[in-house]
Amino acid sequence: MKQEVVEKILRETEDGYDLVADKFSETRKYFWPELEFIKNYANSGDKIMDFGCGNGRLLEIIPSDEIDYYGLDISQKLLNIARQKYTKENIHFQKISCLESLPFADNFFNIIYAIAVFHHLPGQELRQQTSRELFRVLKPGGIMFVTVWNLWQKKYWKNVLLQWVARMSGRNKLDWNDCHVEFRDNRGNVFSRYHHAFTATEMGKLFCSAGFRSRKCKVFDKRNIVLMAQKPSLVKKNKL
């Protein structure tokens, strides 16, 4: 995907989430019950990154008194909503750009969550760049959870098929298996969100190429593809 197309999609994504932030947050007040098992990997004292935190709803399932939480997002309005709700000193929210390096030192986090984010990143190169950045800031032995929508469902097939047809006829600049999914707020604003339709195999390969070891990657509850990956621990060299 050409760089100008990537940048355009990222601008549209940021503007779109700002546009529908209130309604989007209202419909996502609580974390999905079927994915709550991911909280069991967060331990007391951990530094946790919530990459693409939105309104901070991950904090509904993680005991925030015992961790240092860092929520990152491209939408300033969603971050404002999160800051109003979660105000403890150990909770931090920060606006980021997907085109820049993450503002953290190497090996900073114990665990990283990227919930329903990577399908919004346009282009293989950006997805690879982002996965390498997450690898950099995760501590050796650290765990990462990534979820994306499973768009290989009947209700989304039309979205993907339309983009295939448009691509074959030269009418769009998206990659194969890209599509748009609309979100409409109470005011009638429509945000046509870019999505990449991952497969579980593609997800596993993406993060393994960044250096992660995939511990589990599968379609979960038919609606999500869930990856659990780990950054390998440092191997100590034997002294001669």
Coordinates of C-alpha atoms in Angstrom, one line a residue:
M1 CA 0.0 0.0 0.0
K2 CA 1.4 3.4 -1.0
Q3 CA 2.4 5.7 1.9
E4 CA 0.0 8.5 0.9
V5 CA -2.9 6.0 1.2
V6 CA -1.6 4.8 4.6
E7 CA -1.4 8.3 5.9
K8 CA -4.9 9.2 4.5
I9 CA -6.5 6.2 6.2
L10 CA -4.8 7.0 9.5
R11 CA -6.1 10.6 9.4
E12 CA -9.6 9.3 8.6
T13 CA -9.4 6.8 11.4
E14 CA -8.4 9.5 13.9
D15 CA -11.0 12.0 12.7
G16 CA -13.7 9.3 12.6
Y17 CA -13.2 8.1 16.2
D18 CA -13.1 11.7 17.4
L19 CA -16.4 12.2 15.5
V20 CA -18.3 9.3 17.1
A21 CA -16.4 9.1 20.4
D22 CA -19.4 9.7 22.6
K23 CA -21.6 7.0 21.0
F24 CA -18.7 4.6 20.5
S25 CA -17.8 4.9 24.2
E26 CA -21.4 4.4 25.3
T27 CA -21.6 1.1 23.4
R28 CA -18.3 -0.1 24.9
K29 CA -18.6 0.7 28.6
Y30 CA -17.7 -2.8 29.6
F31 CA -15.1 -5.3 28.4
W32 CA -16.4 -8.4 26.4
P33 CA -17.1 -11.2 29.0
E34 CA -15.8 -13.9 26.7
L35 CA -12.3 -12.3 26.6
E36 CA -12.0 -11.5 30.3
F37 CA -9.6 -14.5 30.7
I38 CA -6.8 -12.2 29.5
K39 CA -6.9 -10.4 32.9
N40 CA -5.4 -13.5 34.5
Y41 CA -2.0 -12.8 33.1
A42 CA -1.6 -9.3 34.7
N43 CA 0.2 -9.4 38.0
S44 CA 0.7 -7.0 40.9
G45 CA 3.4 -4.5 40.1
D46 CA 3.3 -5.0 36.4
K47 CA 3.7 -2.2 33.9
I48 CA 0.8 -2.7 31.4
M49 CA 0.3 -1.1 28.0
D50 CA -3.2 -0.9 26.5
F51 CA -2.4 -0.2 22.9
G52 CA -5.5 1.4 21.3
C53 CA -7.1 1.9 24.7
G54 CA -10.2 3.9 23.5
N55 CA -12.2 4.8 26.6
G56 CA -10.0 2.7 28.9
R57 CA -12.5 -0.1 29.4
L58 CA -9.8 -2.7 29.9
L59 CA -9.5 -1.1 33.4
E60 CA -12.9 -2.6 34.2
I61 CA -11.4 -6.1 34.5
I62 CA -7.8 -5.4 35.6
P63 CA -7.2 -4.4 39.3
S64 CA -5.8 -0.9 38.7
D65 CA -4.6 -0.4 42.3
E66 CA -1.8 -2.9 41.7
I67 CA -0.4 -2.0 38.4
D68 CA 1.1 0.9 36.4
Y69 CA -1.3 1.3 33.4
Y70 CA -0.5 3.2 30.2
G71 CA -3.3 3.7 27.8
L72 CA -2.4 4.8 24.2
D73 CA -4.7 5.9 21.5
I74 CA -4.9 8.1 18.4
S75 CA -8.3 9.6 19.3
Q76 CA -8.0 12.6 21.6
K77 CA -11.7 12.6 22.4
L78 CA -11.7 9.0 23.5
L79 CA -8.7 9.7 25.7
N80 CA -10.6 12.6 27.2
I81 CA -13.4 10.3 28.1
A82 CA -11.0 7.8 29.6
R83 CA -9.2 10.5 31.7
Q84 CA -12.5 11.7 33.2
K85 CA -13.4 8.2 34.3
Y86 CA -10.1 6.8 35.5
T87 CA -8.2 9.3 37.6
K88 CA -5.7 7.4 39.8
E89 CA -2.1 8.4 39.8
N90 CA -0.9 5.1 38.5
I91 CA -3.1 5.4 35.4
H92 CA -1.7 7.2 32.4
F93 CA -3.2 8.1 29.0
Q94 CA -1.3 9.4 26.0
K95 CA -2.1 10.3 22.5
I96 CA 0.2 8.6 19.9
S97 CA 0.8 8.6 16.2
C98 CA 0.9 5.2 14.5
L99 CA 3.7 6.5 12.2
E100 CA 6.1 7.3 15.1
S101 CA 8.1 5.2 17.5
L102 CA 6.5 4.5 20.9
P103 CA 7.6 6.9 23.6
F104 CA 9.0 4.2 25.9
A105 CA 12.4 2.7 26.6
D106 CA 13.3 -0.8 25.5
N107 CA 12.0 -3.7 27.7
F108 CA 9.6 -1.3 29.6
F109 CA 6.4 -3.3 29.9
N110 CA 5.5 -6.7 31.5
I111 CA 2.4 -7.2 29.4
I112 CA 0.8 -5.5 26.4
Y113 CA -2.8 -5.6 25.3
A114 CA -3.9 -4.6 21.8
I115 CA -7.6 -5.2 21.7
A116 CA -9.4 -4.7 18.4
V117 CA -6.7 -2.4 17.0
F118 CA -4.4 -4.1 14.5
H119 CA -7.2 -4.6 11.9
H120 CA -7.3 -0.7 11.7
L121 CA -3.6 -0.5 10.7
P122 CA -3.4 0.0 6.9
G123 CA -0.7 -1.8 5.0
Q124 CA 1.6 -4.7 5.7
E125 CA 4.6 -2.5 6.3
L126 CA 2.9 -0.4 9.0
R127 CA 1.6 -3.6 10.7
Q128 CA 5.1 -5.0 10.7
Q129 CA 6.6 -1.8 12.0
T130 CA 4.1 -1.6 14.8
S131 CA 4.6 -5.2 15.9
R132 CA 8.4 -4.6 16.0
E133 CA 7.8 -1.6 18.2
L134 CA 5.6 -3.6 20.6
F135 CA 8.3 -6.3 20.7
R136 CA 11.0 -3.6 21.5
V137 CA 9.1 -2.2 24.5
L138 CA 8.1 -5.5 26.0
K139 CA 10.3 -7.1 28.6
P140 CA 12.0 -10.5 27.8
G141 CA 9.5 -13.1 28.9
G142 CA 6.6 -10.6 28.7
I143 CA 3.2 -11.6 27.3
M144 CA 1.2 -9.8 24.7
F145 CA -2.5 -10.3 23.8
V146 CA -3.7 -9.2 20.4
T147 CA -7.3 -9.5 19.2
V148 CA -8.8 -8.5 15.8
W149 CA -12.3 -8.9 14.4
N150 CA -12.9 -12.1 12.6
L151 CA -14.2 -10.6 9.3
W152 CA -14.6 -14.0 7.7
Q153 CA -18.2 -14.2 9.0
K154 CA -21.3 -14.1 6.9
K155 CA -22.3 -10.6 8.0
Y156 CA -19.0 -9.1 6.8
W157 CA -18.4 -11.1 3.6
K158 CA -20.1 -8.4 1.5
N159 CA -17.7 -5.8 2.8
V160 CA -14.7 -7.8 1.8
L161 CA -16.2 -8.9 -1.5
L162 CA -17.0 -5.4 -2.5
Q163 CA -13.4 -4.3 -2.0
W164 CA -12.2 -7.3 -4.0
V165 CA -14.4 -6.3 -6.9
A166 CA -13.3 -2.6 -6.6
R167 CA -9.6 -3.6 -6.6
M168 CA -9.9 -5.9 -9.6
S169 CA -11.6 -3.1 -11.5
G170 CA -8.9 -0.6 -10.4
R171 CA -11.4 1.5 -8.4
N172 CA -9.6 1.5 -5.1
K173 CA -6.1 1.6 -3.6
L174 CA -6.6 -0.8 -0.8
D175 CA -4.8 -4.1 -0.4
W176 CA -6.4 -7.5 -0.7
N177 CA -8.7 -8.5 2.2
D178 CA -9.1 -4.8 3.2
C179 CA -12.6 -3.4 3.7
H180 CA -14.7 -0.7 5.4
V181 CA -17.3 -1.2 8.2
E182 CA -19.7 1.6 9.0
F183 CA -20.4 2.9 12.5
R184 CA -23.3 5.4 13.0
D185 CA -23.8 7.5 16.1
N186 CA -26.9 9.0 17.6
R187 CA -26.6 12.2 15.5
G188 CA -26.5 10.3 12.2
N189 CA -22.7 10.7 11.8
V190 CA -21.3 7.8 9.8
F191 CA -17.7 6.7 10.3
S192 CA -16.6 4.2 7.6
R193 CA -13.8 2.4 9.4
Y194 CA -10.9 0.8 7.6
H195 CA -10.4 -2.9 8.5
H196 CA -8.0 -5.5 7.3
A197 CA -9.5 -9.0 7.4
F198 CA -6.9 -11.1 9.1
T199 CA -6.7 -14.9 9.2
A200 CA -5.3 -16.7 12.3
T201 CA -2.3 -17.8 10.2
E202 CA -1.6 -14.3 9.0
M203 CA -1.7 -13.0 12.6
G204 CA 0.7 -15.6 13.8
K205 CA 3.2 -15.0 11.0
L206 CA 3.1 -11.2 11.5
F207 CA 4.1 -11.4 15.2
C208 CA 6.5 -14.2 14.8
S209 CA 8.4 -12.2 12.1
A210 CA 8.8 -9.4 14.7
G211 CA 10.5 -11.9 17.1
F212 CA 7.5 -13.1 19.3
R213 CA 6.9 -16.7 20.0
S214 CA 3.2 -17.5 19.3
R215 CA 1.8 -19.5 22.2
K216 CA -1.8 -19.5 20.9
C217 CA -3.6 -18.0 17.9
K218 CA -7.1 -19.0 17.0
V219 CA -10.6 -17.9 16.2
F220 CA -12.4 -17.3 19.5
D221 CA -16.2 -17.3 19.9
K222 CA -16.4 -17.0 16.1
R223 CA -16.2 -13.2 16.4
N224 CA -12.5 -12.6 17.2
I225 CA -9.1 -13.9 16.4
V226 CA -7.0 -14.0 19.5
L227 CA -3.2 -14.2 19.6
M228 CA -1.2 -14.8 22.8
A229 CA 2.5 -14.3 22.2
Q230 CA 5.6 -14.0 24.3
K231 CA 8.9 -12.2 23.9
P232 CA 11.6 -14.8 24.4
S233 CA 13.7 -14.5 27.6
L234 CA 17.3 -13.5 27.2
V235 CA 19.7 -16.4 26.9
K236 CA 22.8 -16.1 29.0
K237 CA 26.0 -17.0 27.3
N238 CA 28.3 -19.5 28.9
K239 CA 31.5 -18.0 30.2
L240 CA 34.7 -19.5 28.6

